[in-house]
Amino acid sequence: MRIIAIYQGKFGHRFVEHLQKTAPPAWETIGYEFTEKLPAVIDDPQEILPTDLPEGDLLLYLGQNNKLAELIPDIALQCKVGAVIAPVDNRALLPTGLANQTKRRLDRKGIKTAFPGPFCGLVDDGEAGPLIQEFCRYYGKPKLKIRVDRGQIEEISIVREAPCGNTLYVTEKLRGVGVQEAVEQAGRLHREHPCMATMNMDREIGDTLLKKAGALLEEALTEALKGSD
């Protein structure tokens, strides 16, 4: 699978680097930083889009600009992808109305879409198509396996991790931690790792997307501890 990651800034670059280091050997992740300044009104996307956008199978949209988000369908078509994942880490940068409009446009072209909020909330809903399903095998809502010995975490392995690398960062520091303290410790460690999810209140979930991201990791750890040896 060839992944085209369109990103802006250091957060997106960090995602790309993590995927390049940790993805299955058969995958290829190509990062493309979008640096062009966008006008307030976009009349013709083809006049704005770079001509050297790479082609691939799956588009990861990691933009940090609501004007660039308007171009997701045009970028997908130019990259000739079969699926798009556009995480909603800040509703102001990718409003629900725009996400729905984007989905309708891409549906008409036979391109599958997913708009997880936050990115680490991505799950296989059974309708996402084979490309997004393949991505979900390794990245999305965290899933862990844990072996406990004498009340402490002896071994912890990642079944599925957050695409940003947060899960890996946290789990590497949980070995040897007591079971009773593990979830609280994971919450603190999660906040140490840079996260694209906003700290602004999200009215659709009634909390911040950053807190939801932390809760997803804590839930994964709690479930793994229940099934630990």
CSV table of N, CA and C in Angstrom, one decimal, residues 32-148:
chain,number,residue,atom,x,y,z
A,32,TYR,N,4.2,14.8,1.9
A,32,TYR,CA,4.3,16.0,1.0
A,32,TYR,C,3.8,17.2,1.9
A,33,GLU,N,4.7,18.1,2.1
A,33,GLU,CA,4.4,19.3,2.9
A,33,GLU,C,3.8,20.3,2.0
A,34,PHE,N,2.6,20.8,2.4
A,34,PHE,CA,1.9,21.8,1.6
A,34,PHE,C,2.2,23.2,2.2
A,35,THR,N,3.0,24.0,1.5
A,35,THR,CA,3.5,25.2,2.0
A,35,THR,C,2.9,26.4,1.3
A,36,GLU,N,2.1,26.2,0.2
A,36,GLU,CA,1.5,27.3,-0.6
A,36,GLU,C,0.6,28.1,0.3
A,37,LYS,N,0.6,29.4,0.1
A,37,LYS,CA,-0.4,30.3,0.7
A,37,LYS,C,-1.7,30.3,0.0
A,38,LEU,N,-2.8,30.1,0.7
A,38,LEU,CA,-4.1,29.9,0.1
A,38,LEU,C,-4.9,31.2,0.1
A,39,PRO,N,-5.6,31.5,-0.9
A,39,PRO,CA,-6.5,32.7,-0.9
A,39,PRO,C,-7.7,32.5,-0.1
A,40,ALA,N,-8.3,33.6,0.3
A,40,ALA,CA,-9.6,33.6,1.1
A,40,ALA,C,-10.7,32.9,0.3
A,41,VAL,N,-10.7,33.0,-1.0
A,41,VAL,CA,-11.7,32.4,-1.8
A,41,VAL,C,-11.0,31.6,-2.9
A,42,ILE,N,-11.4,30.3,-3.0
A,42,ILE,CA,-10.8,29.4,-4.0
A,42,ILE,C,-11.8,29.2,-5.1
A,43,ASP,N,-11.5,29.8,-6.2
A,43,ASP,CA,-12.4,29.7,-7.4
A,43,ASP,C,-12.0,28.4,-8.2
A,44,ASP,N,-10.8,28.2,-8.5
A,44,ASP,CA,-10.3,27.1,-9.3
A,44,ASP,C,-9.2,26.4,-8.6
A,45,PRO,N,-9.5,25.2,-8.0
A,45,PRO,CA,-8.5,24.5,-7.2
A,45,PRO,C,-7.3,24.1,-8.1
A,46,GLN,N,-7.5,23.9,-9.4
A,46,GLN,CA,-6.4,23.5,-10.2
A,46,GLN,C,-5.3,24.6,-10.4
A,47,GLU,N,-5.7,25.8,-10.1
A,47,GLU,CA,-4.8,26.9,-10.2
A,47,GLU,C,-3.9,27.0,-8.9
A,48,ILE,N,-4.3,26.3,-7.9
A,48,ILE,CA,-3.7,26.3,-6.6
A,48,ILE,C,-2.9,25.1,-6.3
A,49,LEU,N,-3.4,23.9,-6.7
A,49,LEU,CA,-2.8,22.7,-6.3
A,49,LEU,C,-1.4,22.5,-7.0
A,50,PRO,N,-0.4,22.0,-6.3
A,50,PRO,CA,0.9,21.8,-6.9
A,50,PRO,C,0.8,20.7,-8.0
A,51,THR,N,1.6,20.8,-9.0
A,51,THR,CA,1.5,19.9,-10.1
A,51,THR,C,2.3,18.6,-9.8
A,52,ASP,N,3.1,18.6,-8.7
A,52,ASP,CA,4.0,17.5,-8.4
A,52,ASP,C,3.5,16.6,-7.3
A,53,LEU,N,2.1,16.7,-7.0
A,53,LEU,CA,1.6,15.8,-6.0
A,53,LEU,C,1.8,14.3,-6.3
A,54,PRO,N,2.3,13.5,-5.4
A,54,PRO,CA,2.5,12.1,-5.8
A,54,PRO,C,1.2,11.3,-5.9
A,55,GLU,N,1.3,10.2,-6.5
A,55,GLU,CA,0.1,9.3,-6.7
A,55,GLU,C,0.3,8.1,-5.7
A,56,GLY,N,-0.9,7.6,-5.3
A,56,GLY,CA,-0.8,6.5,-4.3
A,56,GLY,C,-2.1,5.8,-4.2
A,57,ASP,N,-2.3,5.0,-3.1
A,57,ASP,CA,-3.5,4.3,-2.8
A,57,ASP,C,-4.4,4.9,-1.8
A,58,LEU,N,-3.7,5.4,-0.7
A,58,LEU,CA,-4.5,6.0,0.5
A,58,LEU,C,-3.9,7.4,0.8
A,59,LEU,N,-4.8,8.4,0.9
A,59,LEU,CA,-4.4,9.7,1.2
A,59,LEU,C,-4.7,10.0,2.7
A,60,LEU,N,-3.7,10.4,3.4
A,60,LEU,CA,-3.8,10.9,4.8
A,60,LEU,C,-3.7,12.4,4.7
A,61,TYR,N,-4.8,13.0,5.1
A,61,TYR,CA,-4.8,14.5,5.1
A,61,TYR,C,-4.5,15.0,6.5
A,62,LEU,N,-3.4,15.7,6.7
A,62,LEU,CA,-2.9,16.1,8.0
A,62,LEU,C,-2.7,17.6,7.9
A,63,GLY,N,-3.6,18.3,7.2
A,63,GLY,CA,-3.5,19.8,7.1
A,63,GLY,C,-3.9,20.5,8.4
A,64,GLN,N,-3.5,21.7,8.5
A,64,GLN,CA,-3.8,22.5,9.7
A,64,GLN,C,-4.4,23.9,9.2
A,65,ASN,N,-5.2,23.8,8.2
A,65,ASN,CA,-5.8,25.0,7.6
A,65,ASN,C,-7.1,24.7,7.0
A,66,ASN,N,-8.1,25.5,7.4
A,66,ASN,CA,-9.5,25.1,7.0
A,66,ASN,C,-9.7,25.4,5.5
A,67,LYS,N,-8.9,26.2,4.9
A,67,LYS,CA,-9.0,26.4,3.4
A,67,LYS,C,-8.4,25.2,2.7
A,68,LEU,N,-7.3,24.7,3.2
A,68,LEU,CA,-6.7,23.5,2.6
A,68,LEU,C,-7.7,22.3,2.7
A,69,ALA,N,-8.4,22.3,3.8
A,69,ALA,CA,-9.4,21.2,3.9
A,69,ALA,C,-10.5,21.2,2.8
A,70,GLU,N,-10.8,22.4,2.3
A,70,GLU,CA,-11.7,22.4,1.2
A,70,GLU,C,-11.2,21.7,-0.1
A,71,LEU,N,-9.9,21.6,-0.1
A,71,LEU,CA,-9.3,21.0,-1.3
A,71,LEU,C,-9.1,19.5,-1.2
A,72,ILE,N,-9.6,18.8,-0.1
A,72,ILE,CA,-9.3,17.4,0.0
A,72,ILE,C,-9.8,16.6,-1.2
A,73,PRO,N,-11.0,16.8,-1.7
A,73,PRO,CA,-11.5,16.0,-2.8
A,73,PRO,C,-10.6,16.2,-4.1
A,74,ASP,N,-10.2,17.4,-4.3
A,74,ASP,CA,-9.3,17.7,-5.5
A,74,ASP,C,-7.9,17.1,-5.3
A,75,ILE,N,-7.4,17.1,-4.1
A,75,ILE,CA,-6.1,16.5,-3.8
A,75,ILE,C,-6.2,15.0,-4.0
A,76,ALA,N,-7.3,14.4,-3.5
A,76,ALA,CA,-7.5,13.0,-3.6
A,76,ALA,C,-7.6,12.5,-5.1
A,77,LEU,N,-8.3,13.3,-5.9
A,77,LEU,CA,-8.4,13.0,-7.3
A,77,LEU,C,-7.0,13.1,-8.0
A,78,GLN,N,-6.3,14.2,-7.7
A,78,GLN,CA,-5.0,14.4,-8.3
A,78,GLN,C,-4.0,13.3,-7.9
A,79,CYS,N,-4.1,12.8,-6.7
A,79,CYS,CA,-3.2,11.8,-6.2
A,79,CYS,C,-3.7,10.4,-6.6
A,80,LYS,N,-4.9,10.3,-7.2
A,80,LYS,CA,-5.5,9.1,-7.8
A,80,LYS,C,-5.6,8.0,-6.7
A,81,VAL,N,-6.0,8.4,-5.5
A,81,VAL,CA,-6.1,7.4,-4.4
A,81,VAL,C,-7.5,6.8,-4.4
A,82,GLY,N,-7.6,5.6,-3.7
A,82,GLY,CA,-8.8,4.9,-3.6
A,82,GLY,C,-9.5,5.2,-2.3
A,83,ALA,N,-8.9,5.8,-1.3
A,83,ALA,CA,-9.4,6.1,0.0
A,83,ALA,C,-8.7,7.3,0.6
A,84,VAL,N,-9.5,8.0,1.5
A,84,VAL,CA,-9.0,9.1,2.2
A,84,VAL,C,-9.3,9.0,3.7
A,85,ILE,N,-8.3,9.3,4.5
A,85,ILE,CA,-8.5,9.4,6.0
A,85,ILE,C,-8.1,10.9,6.3
A,86,ALA,N,-9.1,11.6,6.8
A,86,ALA,CA,-8.9,13.0,7.2
A,86,ALA,C,-9.3,13.2,8.7
A,87,PRO,N,-8.4,13.0,9.6
A,87,PRO,CA,-8.7,13.1,11.0
A,87,PRO,C,-9.2,14.5,11.4
A,88,VAL,N,-10.1,14.5,12.4
A,88,VAL,CA,-10.7,15.8,12.9
A,88,VAL,C,-10.1,16.0,14.3
A,89,ASP,N,-8.9,16.6,14.3
A,89,ASP,CA,-8.2,16.9,15.6
A,89,ASP,C,-8.6,18.3,16.1
A,90,ASN,N,-9.2,19.1,15.2
A,90,ASN,CA,-9.7,20.4,15.6
A,90,ASN,C,-10.9,20.7,14.7
A,91,ARG,N,-12.1,20.8,15.3
A,91,ARG,CA,-13.3,20.9,14.5
A,91,ARG,C,-13.3,22.3,13.7
A,92,ALA,N,-12.6,23.3,14.1
A,92,ALA,CA,-12.5,24.5,13.4
A,92,ALA,C,-11.8,24.4,12.1
A,93,LEU,N,-10.9,23.4,12.0
A,93,LEU,CA,-10.1,23.2,10.8
A,93,LEU,C,-10.7,22.3,9.8
A,94,LEU,N,-11.6,21.4,10.3
A,94,LEU,CA,-12.4,20.5,9.5
A,94,LEU,C,-13.8,20.4,10.1
A,95,PRO,N,-14.6,21.4,9.8
A,95,PRO,CA,-16.0,21.3,10.4
A,95,PRO,C,-16.8,20.1,9.9
A,96,THR,N,-17.8,19.7,10.7
A,96,THR,CA,-18.6,18.6,10.3
A,96,THR,C,-19.3,18.8,9.0
A,97,GLY,N,-19.8,20.0,8.7
A,97,GLY,CA,-20.4,20.2,7.4
A,97,GLY,C,-19.5,20.0,6.3
A,98,LEU,N,-18.3,20.5,6.4
A,98,LEU,CA,-17.3,20.3,5.3
A,98,LEU,C,-16.9,18.9,5.2
A,99,ALA,N,-16.8,18.1,6.3
A,99,ALA,CA,-16.5,16.7,6.2
A,99,ALA,C,-17.6,16.0,5.5
A,100,ASN,N,-18.8,16.3,5.8
A,100,ASN,CA,-19.9,15.6,5.1
A,100,ASN,C,-20.0,16.0,3.6
A,101,GLN,N,-19.7,17.2,3.3
A,101,GLN,CA,-19.6,17.6,1.9
A,101,GLN,C,-18.5,16.9,1.1
A,102,THR,N,-17.4,16.8,1.8
A,102,THR,CA,-16.2,16.1,1.2
A,102,THR,C,-16.6,14.6,1.0
A,103,LYS,N,-17.2,14.0,1.9
A,103,LYS,CA,-17.6,12.6,1.8
A,103,LYS,C,-18.5,12.4,0.6
A,104,ARG,N,-19.5,13.3,0.5
A,104,ARG,CA,-20.4,13.1,-0.7
A,104,ARG,C,-19.7,13.2,-2.0
A,105,ARG,N,-18.8,14.2,-2.1
A,105,ARG,CA,-18.1,14.4,-3.4
A,105,ARG,C,-17.2,13.2,-3.7
A,106,LEU,N,-16.6,12.6,-2.7
A,106,LEU,CA,-15.7,11.5,-2.9
A,106,LEU,C,-16.5,10.2,-3.1
A,107,ASP,N,-17.6,10.1,-2.4
A,107,ASP,CA,-18.5,8.9,-2.7
A,107,ASP,C,-18.9,8.8,-4.1
A,108,ARG,N,-19.2,10.0,-4.7
A,108,ARG,CA,-19.6,10.0,-6.1
A,108,ARG,C,-18.4,9.5,-7.1
A,109,LYS,N,-17.2,9.6,-6.6
A,109,LYS,CA,-16.0,9.1,-7.3
A,109,LYS,C,-15.6,7.7,-7.0
A,110,GLY,N,-16.3,7.1,-6.0
A,110,GLY,CA,-16.0,5.8,-5.6
A,110,GLY,C,-14.8,5.7,-4.6
A,111,ILE,N,-14.5,6.9,-4.0
A,111,ILE,CA,-13.4,6.9,-3.1
A,111,ILE,C,-13.9,6.8,-1.6
A,112,LYS,N,-13.4,5.9,-0.9
A,112,LYS,CA,-13.9,5.7,0.5
A,112,LYS,C,-13.2,6.8,1.4
A,113,THR,N,-13.9,7.1,2.5
A,113,THR,CA,-13.5,8.1,3.4
A,113,THR,C,-13.7,7.7,4.9
A,114,ALA,N,-12.8,8.3,5.7
A,114,ALA,CA,-13.0,8.2,7.2
A,114,ALA,C,-12.5,9.6,7.8
A,115,PHE,N,-13.3,10.0,8.8
A,115,PHE,CA,-13.0,11.3,9.4
A,115,PHE,C,-13.0,11.1,10.9
A,116,PRO,N,-12.0,10.4,11.4
A,116,PRO,CA,-12.0,10.1,12.9
A,116,PRO,C,-11.7,11.3,13.7
A,117,GLY,N,-12.3,11.4,14.8
A,117,GLY,CA,-12.0,12.5,15.7
A,117,GLY,C,-11.8,12.1,17.2
A,118,PRO,N,-10.6,12.1,17.7
A,118,PRO,CA,-9.4,12.4,17.0
A,118,PRO,C,-8.9,11.3,16.2
A,119,PHE,N,-7.6,11.4,15.6
A,119,PHE,CA,-7.1,10.4,14.7
A,119,PHE,C,-7.0,9.0,15.4
A,120,CYS,N,-6.6,9.0,16.7
A,120,CYS,CA,-6.5,7.8,17.4
A,120,CYS,C,-7.9,7.2,17.8
A,121,GLY,N,-9.0,7.8,17.3
A,121,GLY,CA,-10.3,7.2,17.4
A,121,GLY,C,-10.7,6.4,16.2
A,122,LEU,N,-9.8,6.3,15.2
A,122,LEU,CA,-10.1,5.6,14.0
A,122,LEU,C,-10.4,4.1,14.3
A,123,VAL,N,-11.5,3.6,13.8
A,123,VAL,CA,-11.9,2.2,13.9
A,123,VAL,C,-12.4,1.7,12.5
A,124,ASP,N,-12.4,0.4,12.3
A,124,ASP,CA,-12.9,-0.2,11.2
A,124,ASP,C,-14.4,-0.4,11.4
A,125,ASP,N,-15.2,0.4,10.6
A,125,ASP,CA,-16.7,0.3,10.8
A,125,ASP,C,-17.3,-0.7,9.9
A,126,GLY,N,-16.5,-1.4,9.2
A,126,GLY,CA,-17.0,-2.5,8.3
A,126,GLY,C,-17.4,-2.0,6.9
A,127,GLU,N,-17.4,-0.6,6.7
A,127,GLU,CA,-17.9,0.0,5.5
A,127,GLU,C,-16.8,0.8,4.9
A,128,ALA,N,-15.6,0.9,5.5
A,128,ALA,CA,-14.5,1.8,5.1
A,128,ALA,C,-13.8,1.3,3.8
A,129,GLY,N,-13.9,0.1,3.4
A,129,GLY,CA,-13.2,-0.4,2.3
A,129,GLY,C,-11.9,-1.0,2.7
A,130,PRO,N,-11.3,-1.7,1.8
A,130,PRO,CA,-10.0,-2.5,2.1
A,130,PRO,C,-8.8,-1.6,2.5
A,131,LEU,N,-8.7,-0.5,1.9
A,131,LEU,CA,-7.5,0.3,2.1
A,131,LEU,C,-7.5,0.9,3.6
A,132,ILE,N,-8.6,1.5,3.9
A,132,ILE,CA,-8.8,2.0,5.3
A,132,ILE,C,-8.8,0.8,6.3
A,133,GLN,N,-9.4,-0.3,6.0
A,133,GLN,CA,-9.4,-1.4,6.9
A,133,GLN,C,-8.0,-1.9,7.1
A,134,GLU,N,-7.1,-1.9,6.1
A,134,GLU,CA,-5.8,-2.4,6.2
A,134,GLU,C,-5.0,-1.4,7.1
A,135,PHE,N,-5.2,-0.1,7.0
A,135,PHE,CA,-4.6,0.9,7.8
A,135,PHE,C,-5.0,0.7,9.3
A,136,CYS,N,-6.3,0.4,9.5
A,136,CYS,CA,-6.8,0.2,10.8
A,136,CYS,C,-6.3,-1.1,11.5
A,137,ARG,N,-5.7,-2.0,10.8
A,137,ARG,CA,-5.1,-3.1,11.4
A,137,ARG,C,-3.9,-2.7,12.3
A,138,TYR,N,-3.3,-1.6,12.0
A,138,TYR,CA,-2.0,-1.2,12.7
A,138,TYR,C,-2.2,0.1,13.4
A,139,TYR,N,-3.0,1.0,12.9
A,139,TYR,CA,-3.1,2.3,13.5
A,139,TYR,C,-4.6,2.8,13.7
A,140,GLY,N,-4.8,3.5,14.7
A,140,GLY,CA,-6.1,4.0,15.1
A,140,GLY,C,-6.4,3.9,16.5
A,141,LYS,N,-7.5,3.4,16.9
A,141,LYS,CA,-7.9,3.2,18.3
A,141,LYS,C,-6.9,2.2,19.0
A,142,PRO,N,-6.2,2.7,20.0
A,142,PRO,CA,-5.1,1.8,20.6
A,142,PRO,C,-5.7,0.5,21.1
A,143,LYS,N,-4.9,-0.6,21.0
A,143,LYS,CA,-5.2,-1.9,21.5
A,143,LYS,C,-3.9,-2.5,22.0
A,144,LEU,N,-3.9,-3.0,23.2
A,144,LEU,CA,-2.7,-3.5,23.8
A,144,LEU,C,-2.8,-4.9,24.4
A,145,LYS,N,-1.7,-5.6,24.6
A,145,LYS,CA,-1.6,-6.8,25.3
A,145,LYS,C,-0.6,-6.7,26.4
A,146,ILE,N,-0.9,-7.2,27.6
A,146,ILE,CA,-0.1,-7.0,28.7
A,146,ILE,C,0.2,-8.3,29.5
A,147,ARG,N,1.4,-8.5,30.0
A,147,ARG,CA,1.7,-9.6,30.9
A,147,ARG,C,2.1,-9.0,32.2
A,148,VAL,N,1.4,-9.5,33.3
A,148,VAL,CA,1.7,-9.0,34.6
A,148,VAL,C,2.4,-10.0,35.4
